XYZ file of C-alpha atoms in Angstrom:
121
model
C 96.165 90.687 133.990
C 97.337 91.065 130.589
C 100.706 92.900 130.017
C 102.481 94.191 127.172
C 106.214 94.410 127.227
C 107.458 96.048 123.971
C 111.398 95.819 123.135
C 113.593 96.404 120.063
C 113.302 99.911 119.630
C 116.641 102.185 119.206
C 118.634 104.750 116.774
C 119.246 104.072 113.842
C 120.631 105.456 109.893
C 118.360 105.677 107.345
C 117.936 102.770 105.194
C 118.758 100.544 108.495
C 116.567 97.824 110.150
C 115.105 97.022 113.372
C 113.140 94.592 114.684
C 110.506 94.773 117.580
C 109.361 92.835 120.026
C 105.931 92.467 121.729
C 106.325 90.090 124.632
C 102.704 89.122 126.333
C 101.463 87.843 129.501
C 97.864 86.963 130.620
C 96.755 86.584 126.827
C 97.219 84.074 124.252
C 98.427 85.812 121.111
C 97.420 83.173 118.818
C 93.895 83.671 119.916
C 93.332 87.567 118.730
C 94.349 90.316 116.539
C 97.127 92.169 117.549
C 99.194 95.445 116.265
C 101.192 97.859 115.675
C 101.008 101.459 115.903
C 103.167 104.580 116.212
C 102.972 107.984 117.516
C 105.614 110.747 116.050
C 105.742 114.321 118.555
C 102.795 116.262 117.426
C 100.500 114.267 115.290
C 97.931 111.472 116.227
C 98.754 108.106 116.702
C 98.698 106.271 113.651
C 98.032 102.226 112.886
C 101.107 100.572 111.388
C 100.300 96.867 110.891
C 97.617 94.320 111.875
C 97.867 90.464 111.870
C 94.366 88.474 112.653
C 94.997 85.011 113.594
C 94.189 83.321 110.158
C 97.892 84.953 109.192
C 95.641 87.899 107.652
C 98.092 91.354 107.416
C 96.906 94.711 106.766
C 99.611 97.392 106.670
C 99.778 101.345 106.241
C 100.699 102.500 103.008
C 103.718 104.319 104.390
C 105.051 100.904 105.559
C 103.807 98.752 103.124
C 107.102 96.253 101.446
C 109.265 97.753 104.527
C 107.918 96.584 107.607
C 106.817 92.838 108.543
C 104.225 91.653 111.258
C 104.556 88.257 112.368
C 104.000 86.284 115.822
C 105.824 83.549 117.519
C 103.400 81.823 119.115
C 105.426 79.188 121.058
C 107.111 82.376 122.660
C 103.657 84.505 122.803
C 105.342 87.408 121.209
C 104.496 89.743 118.407
C 106.797 91.016 116.270
C 107.604 94.186 113.801
C 110.403 93.994 111.242
C 111.459 97.145 109.932
C 113.342 97.875 107.161
C 114.454 100.186 104.888
C 113.580 103.060 107.503
C 113.163 106.621 106.779
C 113.499 109.773 109.398
C 109.790 109.954 108.859
C 109.448 106.496 110.890
C 110.347 108.271 113.842
C 107.625 107.846 116.735
C 107.132 105.816 119.732
C 105.842 102.472 118.761
C 103.054 100.665 120.441
C 102.077 96.626 120.695
C 98.347 96.571 120.824
C 96.100 93.332 121.200
C 92.128 92.387 121.267
C 89.701 90.158 122.098
C 88.836 88.941 118.752
C 90.482 87.081 116.356
C 89.413 88.971 113.533
C 91.201 92.600 113.178
C 88.328 94.605 111.097
C 86.921 97.301 113.163
C 88.782 95.453 115.621
C 88.967 97.355 119.468
C 92.286 97.188 120.873
C 91.685 96.986 124.914
C 94.945 96.340 126.045
C 98.704 98.473 125.114
C 102.357 98.239 125.824
C 103.678 101.119 127.247
C 105.802 102.009 124.353
C 108.913 101.733 122.848
C 110.980 104.566 120.866
C 112.104 104.330 117.631
C 114.638 107.345 115.647
C 115.757 107.013 112.638
C 118.286 109.741 111.470
C 119.155 110.958 107.825
């Protein structure tokens, strides 16, 4: 059974940093595309960052240059380093896992419960 558990969320002032982690079990992070998504109150869920098995990364325009997605295969964990945080980054952040090595048009079959990130001005 695949399980994804996010951690590292919290409250921070604008300009601050947070690092989100997504620990996977029943799933090998090195074998598949994984990503981070977020959903703010009253808004649709949006893609934040994707990482495929050969290290190619895709970022939403709103986070380029500020967020970095990475994996630690030995720890079977996905990360999202978030720097220069802005109030508009406030959302619930979700880790998602696919069943393909590539990320383009990938379906994400597994989702974590989410972790809240709140950025105050």
